[in-house]
């Protein structure tokens, strides 16, 4: 039986990844600073550890007399645009500490395969209509936020360990990911979850507030597609960073209209000031396509899976179910 360590297993994508690895018949240890808020872990063992602490990273990585066949490092101080713009120091400090210790000790303990979850936030801003950007075009670098700079640094650190210490490293740059069991309220939620919540809270014919003018372009990747991409990438021979994202690009207003359609509500949009991030995105997926990966969920299909779960959370929070 193969063994895997998933760091960030108490979080959104990590929780889904643990389930995927169990479906593939791995023995899985999950690690996180907190328990999962919305579901029981599917991991065989769950350790609650603060991975900013070096000793905790060593504990997480140690299995009997050895270590794991595969390590998936998804732990990060993480949130949507509101969090990214207000918590620059926490992101730069906490996530880099986790990655420094995890990468160093994984290589030292002889982990054969190490996965690092990066982000398309490493890229510069784009204008609508620009041709696709490939992974190599992240350099020369000009990320729009500190979260992107931290990811770029941690990518390069992992690659340095691959070159110098022989640990196979796989790096995914995720586009925006959404789905059930993700943060949907509290300030760290990302745009799809925030919009689903606002629409669930609104009356039919009501209004939701949207940060910015609604024209920012994004791609949204359903979580089942994301974990499929992670798994395929981990078992591929693709060195260097690899974009994973649904090739459907929509504006924020189109995202709201899709959620409203799935909810069966007429919703008006009110644009207000707020952190928006970059204007546009358009990335090549050729590298991940070479593994046989394709997005199975386009936005409306994924929102149809996600919205009912968030609507249920909203009702529970209001004491309605
Ligand atoms: P998430 O916040 O749900 O999961 C991250 C987990 O890391 C959380 O459960 C958190 O408690 C844990 N963590 C934070 N600090 C820790 C610490 N000191 N010790 C141990 N655990 C700690 O976020 P997610 O959406 O599941 O993201 C997973 C990874 O994917 C992150 O690295 C994130 O940067 C990356 N990513 C996500 C998206 C997205 O759209 N969700 C996009 C690009 C990249």
Short mmCIF file of C-alpha atoms and ligand atoms in Angstrom, two decimals:
data_model
loop_
_atom_site.label_atom_id
_atom_site.label_comp_id
_atom_site.label_asym_id
_atom_site.label_seq_id
_atom_site.Cartn_x
_atom_site.Cartn_y
_atom_site.Cartn_z
CA UNK A 1 0.00 0.00 0.00
CA UNK A 2 1.38 3.42 -0.95
CA UNK A 3 1.62 6.03 1.77
CA UNK A 4 0.87 9.74 1.41
CA UNK A 5 1.11 12.79 3.64
CA UNK A 6 -1.33 15.62 2.92
CA UNK A 7 -0.47 18.94 4.59
CA UNK A 8 -3.43 21.29 4.70
CA UNK A 9 -5.77 18.28 5.06
CA UNK A 10 -8.08 20.32 7.28
CA UNK A 11 -8.64 22.74 4.41
CA UNK A 12 -10.74 22.80 1.28
CA UNK A 13 -8.59 21.25 -1.49
CA UNK A 14 -6.54 19.17 0.98
CA UNK A 15 -9.74 17.61 2.35
CA UNK A 16 -10.83 16.61 -1.16
CA UNK A 17 -7.34 15.35 -1.98
CA UNK A 18 -7.33 13.05 1.07
CA UNK A 19 -10.59 11.55 -0.19
CA UNK A 20 -9.14 11.09 -3.69
CA UNK A 21 -6.04 9.33 -2.30
CA UNK A 22 -8.24 7.06 -0.16
CA UNK A 23 -10.26 6.23 -3.30
CA UNK A 24 -6.92 5.29 -4.91
CA UNK A 25 -6.21 3.02 -1.90
CA UNK A 26 -3.40 4.95 -0.25
CA UNK A 27 -2.70 4.99 3.46
CA UNK A 28 -3.03 8.70 4.24
CA UNK A 29 -1.88 10.94 7.08
CA UNK A 30 -3.49 14.35 7.12
CA UNK A 31 -1.89 17.29 8.92
CA UNK A 32 -3.30 20.73 9.60
CA UNK A 33 -3.24 23.41 12.28
CA UNK A 34 -6.98 22.84 12.66
CA UNK A 35 -9.57 20.11 12.14
CA UNK A 36 -11.69 20.36 9.01
CA UNK A 37 -14.61 22.70 9.71
CA UNK A 38 -17.16 21.05 7.44
CA UNK A 39 -16.45 17.32 7.18
CA UNK A 40 -14.92 14.34 8.96
CA UNK A 41 -11.45 13.65 7.63
CA UNK A 42 -11.13 10.60 5.38
CA UNK A 43 -7.46 10.25 6.41
CA UNK A 44 -6.28 7.13 8.23
CA UNK A 45 -4.54 9.38 10.71
CA UNK A 46 -4.88 13.12 11.36
CA UNK A 47 -2.28 15.16 13.24
CA UNK A 48 -3.10 18.67 14.38
CA UNK A 49 0.22 20.48 14.03
CA UNK A 50 1.44 23.99 13.37
CA UNK A 51 3.75 23.51 10.38
CA UNK A 52 5.49 26.86 10.91
CA UNK A 53 7.40 24.94 13.61
CA UNK A 54 10.34 22.95 12.28
CA UNK A 55 9.93 20.09 14.81
CA UNK A 56 6.29 19.69 13.74
CA UNK A 57 7.30 19.35 10.10
CA UNK A 58 9.74 16.59 11.06
CA UNK A 59 6.99 14.87 13.07
CA UNK A 60 4.55 15.18 10.16
CA UNK A 61 7.06 13.69 7.71
CA UNK A 62 8.23 10.80 9.90
CA UNK A 63 6.49 7.47 9.41
CA UNK A 64 7.88 4.58 11.46
CA UNK A 65 11.59 4.40 10.69
CA UNK A 66 11.17 6.18 7.38
CA UNK A 67 8.98 8.63 5.53
CA UNK A 68 6.17 8.73 2.95
CA UNK A 69 6.08 7.61 -0.69
CA UNK A 70 4.38 10.90 -1.58
CA UNK A 71 4.02 14.25 0.18
CA UNK A 72 1.39 16.81 -0.89
CA UNK A 73 2.09 20.26 0.59
CA UNK A 74 -1.07 22.39 0.47
CA UNK A 75 -0.88 24.10 3.88
CA UNK A 76 -0.84 27.89 3.54
CA UNK A 77 -2.17 31.00 5.18
CA UNK A 78 -4.77 31.51 2.56
CA UNK A 79 -7.92 33.36 1.59
CA UNK A 80 -9.73 35.34 -1.08
CA UNK A 81 -8.83 38.82 -2.35
CA UNK A 82 -9.99 40.55 0.84
CA UNK A 83 -7.65 38.42 2.96
CA UNK A 84 -4.75 38.58 0.50
CA UNK A 85 -4.80 42.37 0.55
CA UNK A 86 -5.18 42.75 4.31
CA UNK A 87 -2.83 40.00 5.59
CA UNK A 88 0.34 40.53 3.56
CA UNK A 89 2.71 39.99 6.51
CA UNK A 90 0.94 36.83 7.74
CA UNK A 91 1.08 35.36 4.23
CA UNK A 92 4.75 36.21 3.69
CA UNK A 93 5.75 35.05 7.17
CA UNK A 94 3.60 31.98 7.81
CA UNK A 95 3.46 30.31 4.40
CA UNK A 96 7.15 30.75 3.73
CA UNK A 97 8.04 29.21 7.11
CA UNK A 98 5.85 26.19 6.37
CA UNK A 99 7.45 25.74 2.95
CA UNK A 100 11.05 26.25 4.11
CA UNK A 101 10.75 23.54 6.77
CA UNK A 102 8.61 21.14 4.77
CA UNK A 103 10.78 21.23 1.65
CA UNK A 104 14.07 20.98 3.56
CA UNK A 105 13.06 18.07 5.78
CA UNK A 106 11.20 16.19 3.04
CA UNK A 107 14.42 16.18 0.99
CA UNK A 108 16.58 15.34 4.02
CA UNK A 109 14.36 12.42 5.04
CA UNK A 110 14.38 11.04 1.49
CA UNK A 111 10.80 11.68 0.34
CA UNK A 112 10.82 10.40 -3.26
CA UNK A 113 7.97 12.63 -4.59
CA UNK A 114 6.94 16.03 -3.30
CA UNK A 115 3.99 18.10 -4.52
CA UNK A 116 3.74 21.85 -3.98
CA UNK A 117 0.52 23.82 -4.52
CA UNK A 118 1.33 27.11 -6.17
CA UNK A 119 -1.04 29.59 -7.78
CA UNK A 120 -1.61 31.54 -10.98
CA UNK A 121 -1.15 34.58 -8.70
CA UNK A 122 2.55 34.23 -9.61
CA UNK A 123 1.77 35.81 -13.03
CA UNK A 124 1.60 39.49 -13.89
CA UNK A 125 -1.73 41.15 -14.66
CA UNK A 126 -3.10 40.68 -18.19
CA UNK A 127 -5.45 42.66 -20.40
CA UNK A 128 -8.62 41.05 -21.82
CA UNK A 129 -7.87 39.46 -25.18
CA UNK A 130 -4.16 38.86 -24.56
CA UNK A 131 -2.92 35.51 -25.90
CA UNK A 132 -2.42 32.61 -23.48
CA UNK A 133 0.54 32.84 -21.15
CA UNK A 134 2.70 29.77 -20.66
CA UNK A 135 4.31 28.69 -17.39
CA UNK A 136 7.71 30.05 -18.49
CA UNK A 137 6.24 33.54 -18.82
CA UNK A 138 5.94 33.93 -15.04
CA UNK A 139 9.54 35.19 -15.38
CA UNK A 140 10.36 38.12 -15.49
CA UNK A 141 8.10 38.23 -12.48
CA UNK A 142 5.60 40.87 -11.48
CA UNK A 143 2.89 39.26 -9.34
CA UNK A 144 0.05 41.57 -8.34
CA UNK A 145 0.20 40.59 -4.63
CA UNK A 146 2.47 39.23 -1.89
CA UNK A 147 0.70 35.86 -1.96
CA UNK A 148 1.99 35.43 -5.52
CA UNK A 149 5.54 36.41 -4.53
CA UNK A 150 5.52 33.89 -1.68
CA UNK A 151 4.36 31.15 -4.05
CA UNK A 152 7.06 32.04 -6.56
CA UNK A 153 9.77 31.93 -3.91
CA UNK A 154 8.52 28.59 -2.55
CA UNK A 155 8.32 27.13 -6.08
CA UNK A 156 11.94 28.08 -6.67
CA UNK A 157 13.03 26.68 -3.33
CA UNK A 158 11.38 23.33 -4.10
CA UNK A 159 13.06 23.29 -7.52
CA UNK A 160 16.44 24.02 -5.94
CA UNK A 161 15.98 20.96 -3.69
CA UNK A 162 15.01 18.91 -6.73
CA UNK A 163 18.17 19.96 -8.61
CA UNK A 164 20.55 19.61 -5.68
CA UNK A 165 19.11 16.92 -3.43
CA UNK A 166 17.44 14.56 -5.86
CA UNK A 167 13.85 14.85 -4.58
CA UNK A 168 11.32 14.66 -7.42
CA UNK A 169 9.18 17.79 -7.18
CA UNK A 170 5.86 18.47 -8.89
CA UNK A 171 4.40 21.98 -8.84
CA UNK A 172 0.87 22.96 -9.83
CA UNK A 173 -0.25 26.53 -10.37
CA UNK A 174 -3.94 26.41 -9.49
CA UNK A 175 -6.50 28.73 -11.00
CA UNK A 176 -9.36 29.74 -8.65
CA UNK A 177 -10.82 26.57 -7.18
CA UNK A 178 -14.35 26.13 -5.81
CA UNK A 179 -16.68 23.42 -4.56
CA UNK A 180 -18.39 22.03 -1.46
CA UNK A 181 -16.61 21.90 1.93
CA UNK A 182 -14.69 25.11 1.21
CA UNK A 183 -14.64 28.34 3.22
CA UNK A 184 -17.88 30.19 2.40
CA UNK A 185 -17.99 32.92 5.06
CA UNK A 186 -15.80 34.72 7.61
CA UNK A 187 -13.55 36.82 5.37
CA UNK A 188 -11.28 34.14 3.82
CA UNK A 189 -13.81 32.87 1.26
CA UNK A 190 -13.00 33.22 -2.43
CA UNK A 191 -15.25 34.82 -5.04
CA UNK A 192 -17.38 31.79 -6.11
CA UNK A 193 -18.20 30.90 -2.48
CA UNK A 194 -18.84 34.54 -1.56
CA UNK A 195 -21.18 35.01 -4.53
CA UNK A 196 -23.02 31.73 -3.80
CA UNK A 197 -23.49 32.88 -0.18
CA UNK A 198 -24.73 36.33 -1.18
CA UNK A 199 -27.19 34.88 -3.68
CA UNK A 200 -28.39 32.28 -1.15
CA UNK A 201 -28.97 35.10 1.38
CA UNK A 202 -30.77 37.33 -1.14
CA UNK A 203 -34.50 37.30 -1.88
CA UNK A 204 -35.65 36.53 -5.41
CA UNK A 205 -35.44 39.95 -7.13
CA UNK A 206 -32.88 41.15 -4.57
CA UNK A 207 -29.46 42.76 -4.98
CA UNK A 208 -25.96 41.48 -4.26
CA UNK A 209 -22.90 43.67 -3.83
CA UNK A 210 -19.83 42.86 -5.91
CA UNK A 211 -16.36 44.34 -5.41
CA UNK A 212 -15.12 46.32 -8.43
CA UNK A 213 -16.89 47.00 -11.70
CA UNK A 214 -17.65 43.32 -12.45
CA UNK A 215 -15.44 43.13 -15.57
CA UNK A 216 -12.45 41.27 -14.08
CA UNK A 217 -11.91 38.01 -15.97
CA UNK A 218 -11.21 34.70 -14.21
CA UNK A 219 -11.35 30.97 -14.73
CA UNK A 220 -12.92 28.84 -12.00
CA UNK A 221 -11.96 25.19 -11.56
CA UNK A 222 -14.23 22.72 -9.82
CA UNK A 223 -12.48 20.90 -6.98
CA UNK A 224 -12.99 17.37 -8.38
CA UNK A 225 -11.15 18.47 -11.53
CA UNK A 226 -8.43 20.08 -9.43
CA UNK A 227 -7.66 16.97 -7.37
CA UNK A 228 -7.71 14.86 -10.54
CA UNK A 229 -5.13 17.27 -11.99
CA UNK A 230 -2.99 17.11 -8.83
CA UNK A 231 -2.99 13.33 -8.90
CA UNK A 232 -2.13 13.12 -12.60
CA UNK A 233 0.61 15.72 -12.28
CA UNK A 234 2.15 14.00 -9.27
CA UNK A 235 2.47 10.76 -11.27
CA UNK A 236 3.69 12.41 -14.46
CA UNK A 237 7.20 13.22 -15.60
CA UNK A 238 6.45 16.97 -15.87
CA UNK A 239 9.22 18.96 -14.24
CA UNK A 240 8.71 22.63 -13.41
CA UNK A 241 5.46 24.47 -12.77
CA UNK A 242 2.23 23.32 -14.46
CA UNK A 243 -0.98 25.38 -14.76
CA UNK A 244 -4.22 23.63 -13.82
CA UNK A 245 -7.43 25.42 -14.68
CA UNK A 246 -10.72 25.19 -16.50
CA UNK A 247 -10.36 26.83 -19.94
CA UNK A 248 -13.65 28.76 -19.57
CA UNK A 249 -13.03 32.44 -18.74
CA UNK A 250 -15.83 34.61 -17.38
CA UNK A 251 -16.26 38.08 -15.87
CA UNK A 252 -17.28 38.50 -12.24
CA UNK A 253 -20.72 39.67 -13.41
CA UNK A 254 -21.06 36.48 -15.49
CA UNK A 255 -20.17 34.48 -12.38
CA UNK A 256 -23.00 36.22 -10.49
CA UNK A 257 -25.45 35.57 -13.34
CA UNK A 258 -24.47 31.87 -13.44
CA UNK A 259 -25.01 31.51 -9.69
CA UNK A 260 -28.36 33.32 -9.92
CA UNK A 261 -29.45 31.01 -12.76
CA UNK A 262 -28.51 27.89 -10.78
CA UNK A 263 -30.34 29.32 -7.73
CA UNK A 264 -33.41 30.10 -9.87
CA UNK A 265 -33.43 33.72 -8.66
CA UNK A 266 -33.50 37.10 -10.36
CA UNK A 267 -30.55 38.99 -8.88
CA UNK A 268 -29.45 42.61 -9.40
CA UNK A 269 -25.77 43.49 -9.10
CA UNK A 270 -24.49 46.54 -7.23
CA UNK A 271 -20.81 47.33 -7.84
CA UNK A 272 -18.98 48.68 -4.80
CA UNK A 273 -15.36 49.54 -3.97
CA UNK A 274 -13.24 46.59 -2.83
CA UNK A 275 -10.09 44.65 -3.64
CA UNK A 276 -10.36 43.10 -7.11
CA UNK A 277 -6.87 41.89 -7.99
CA UNK A 278 -5.78 41.56 -11.59
CA UNK A 279 -7.95 42.56 -14.56
CA UNK A 280 -7.66 39.42 -16.63
CA UNK A 281 -6.30 35.87 -16.90
CA UNK A 282 -5.61 33.56 -19.83
CA UNK A 283 -3.25 30.64 -19.31
CA UNK A 284 -2.02 27.75 -21.38
CA UNK A 285 -3.05 24.30 -20.11
CA UNK A 286 -0.97 22.39 -22.68
CA UNK A 287 1.33 20.88 -20.06
CA UNK A 288 -1.45 19.44 -17.87
CA UNK A 289 -3.34 18.31 -21.00
CA UNK A 290 -0.31 16.15 -21.82
CA UNK A 291 -1.22 13.98 -18.79
CA UNK A 292 -4.68 13.32 -20.28
CA UNK A 293 -6.34 15.83 -17.90
CA UNK A 294 -9.37 17.77 -19.08
CA UNK A 295 -11.79 19.88 -17.05
CA UNK A 296 -15.01 17.89 -16.73
CA UNK A 297 -16.96 20.69 -15.03
CA UNK A 298 -17.58 24.00 -16.72
CA UNK A 299 -18.78 26.83 -14.52
CA UNK A 300 -22.50 26.13 -14.57
CA UNK A 301 -21.98 22.39 -13.87
CA UNK A 302 -19.63 23.11 -10.96
CA UNK A 303 -21.86 25.82 -9.47
CA UNK A 304 -24.76 23.36 -9.70
CA UNK A 305 -22.72 21.12 -7.36
CA UNK A 306 -21.49 23.92 -5.09
CA UNK A 307 -24.50 26.21 -4.67
CA UNK A 308 -26.81 23.71 -2.90
CA UNK A 309 -24.10 23.02 -0.29
CA UNK A 310 -23.61 26.74 0.43
CA UNK A 311 -27.37 27.35 0.47
CA UNK A 312 -27.62 24.59 3.07
CA UNK A 313 -24.87 26.24 5.19
CA UNK A 314 -26.68 29.59 4.98
CA UNK A 315 -29.95 27.98 6.12
CA UNK A 316 -28.18 26.19 8.99
CA UNK A 317 -26.54 29.45 10.08
CA UNK A 318 -29.98 31.11 10.12
CA UNK A 319 -31.40 28.20 12.10
CA UNK A 320 -33.71 27.26 9.23
CA UNK A 321 -32.59 23.63 8.91
P1 LIG B 1 -7.52 26.34 2.71
O1 LIG B 1 -7.28 27.59 3.48
O2 LIG B 1 -8.87 25.73 2.80
O3 LIG B 1 -6.44 25.25 3.11
C1 LIG B 1 -5.15 25.56 3.58
C2 LIG B 1 -4.98 24.83 4.90
O4 LIG B 1 -3.67 25.14 5.41
C3 LIG B 1 -6.00 25.29 5.97
O5 LIG B 1 -6.78 24.20 6.43
C4 LIG B 1 -5.13 25.85 7.06
O6 LIG B 1 -5.61 25.59 8.39
C5 LIG B 1 -3.80 25.14 6.82
N1 LIG B 1 -2.72 25.87 7.47
C6 LIG B 1 -2.51 27.21 7.49
N2 LIG B 1 -1.47 27.49 8.28
C7 LIG B 1 -1.02 26.31 8.77
C8 LIG B 1 0.02 25.96 9.66
N3 LIG B 1 0.81 26.90 10.21
N4 LIG B 1 0.21 24.66 9.97
C9 LIG B 1 -0.60 23.70 9.44
N5 LIG B 1 -1.61 23.97 8.59
C10 LIG B 1 -1.81 25.26 8.27
O7 LIG B 1 -7.13 26.67 1.22
P2 LIG B 1 -7.30 25.80 -0.12
O8 LIG B 1 -8.19 26.57 -1.00
O9 LIG B 1 -7.63 24.40 0.21
O10 LIG B 1 -5.83 25.90 -0.71
C11 LIG B 1 -4.90 24.83 -0.62
C12 LIG B 1 -3.62 25.24 -1.30
O11 LIG B 1 -3.88 25.57 -2.67
C13 LIG B 1 -2.96 26.47 -0.68
O12 LIG B 1 -1.57 26.31 -0.70
C14 LIG B 1 -3.37 27.59 -1.61
O13 LIG B 1 -2.47 28.66 -1.58
C15 LIG B 1 -3.39 26.87 -2.96
N6 LIG B 1 -4.28 27.52 -3.94
C16 LIG B 1 -5.62 27.52 -3.76
C17 LIG B 1 -6.43 28.15 -4.69
C18 LIG B 1 -7.93 28.18 -4.53
O14 LIG B 1 -8.61 28.76 -5.40
N7 LIG B 1 -8.51 27.61 -3.51
C19 LIG B 1 -5.87 28.78 -5.81
C20 LIG B 1 -4.49 28.78 -5.96
C21 LIG B 1 -3.70 28.12 -5.03
#
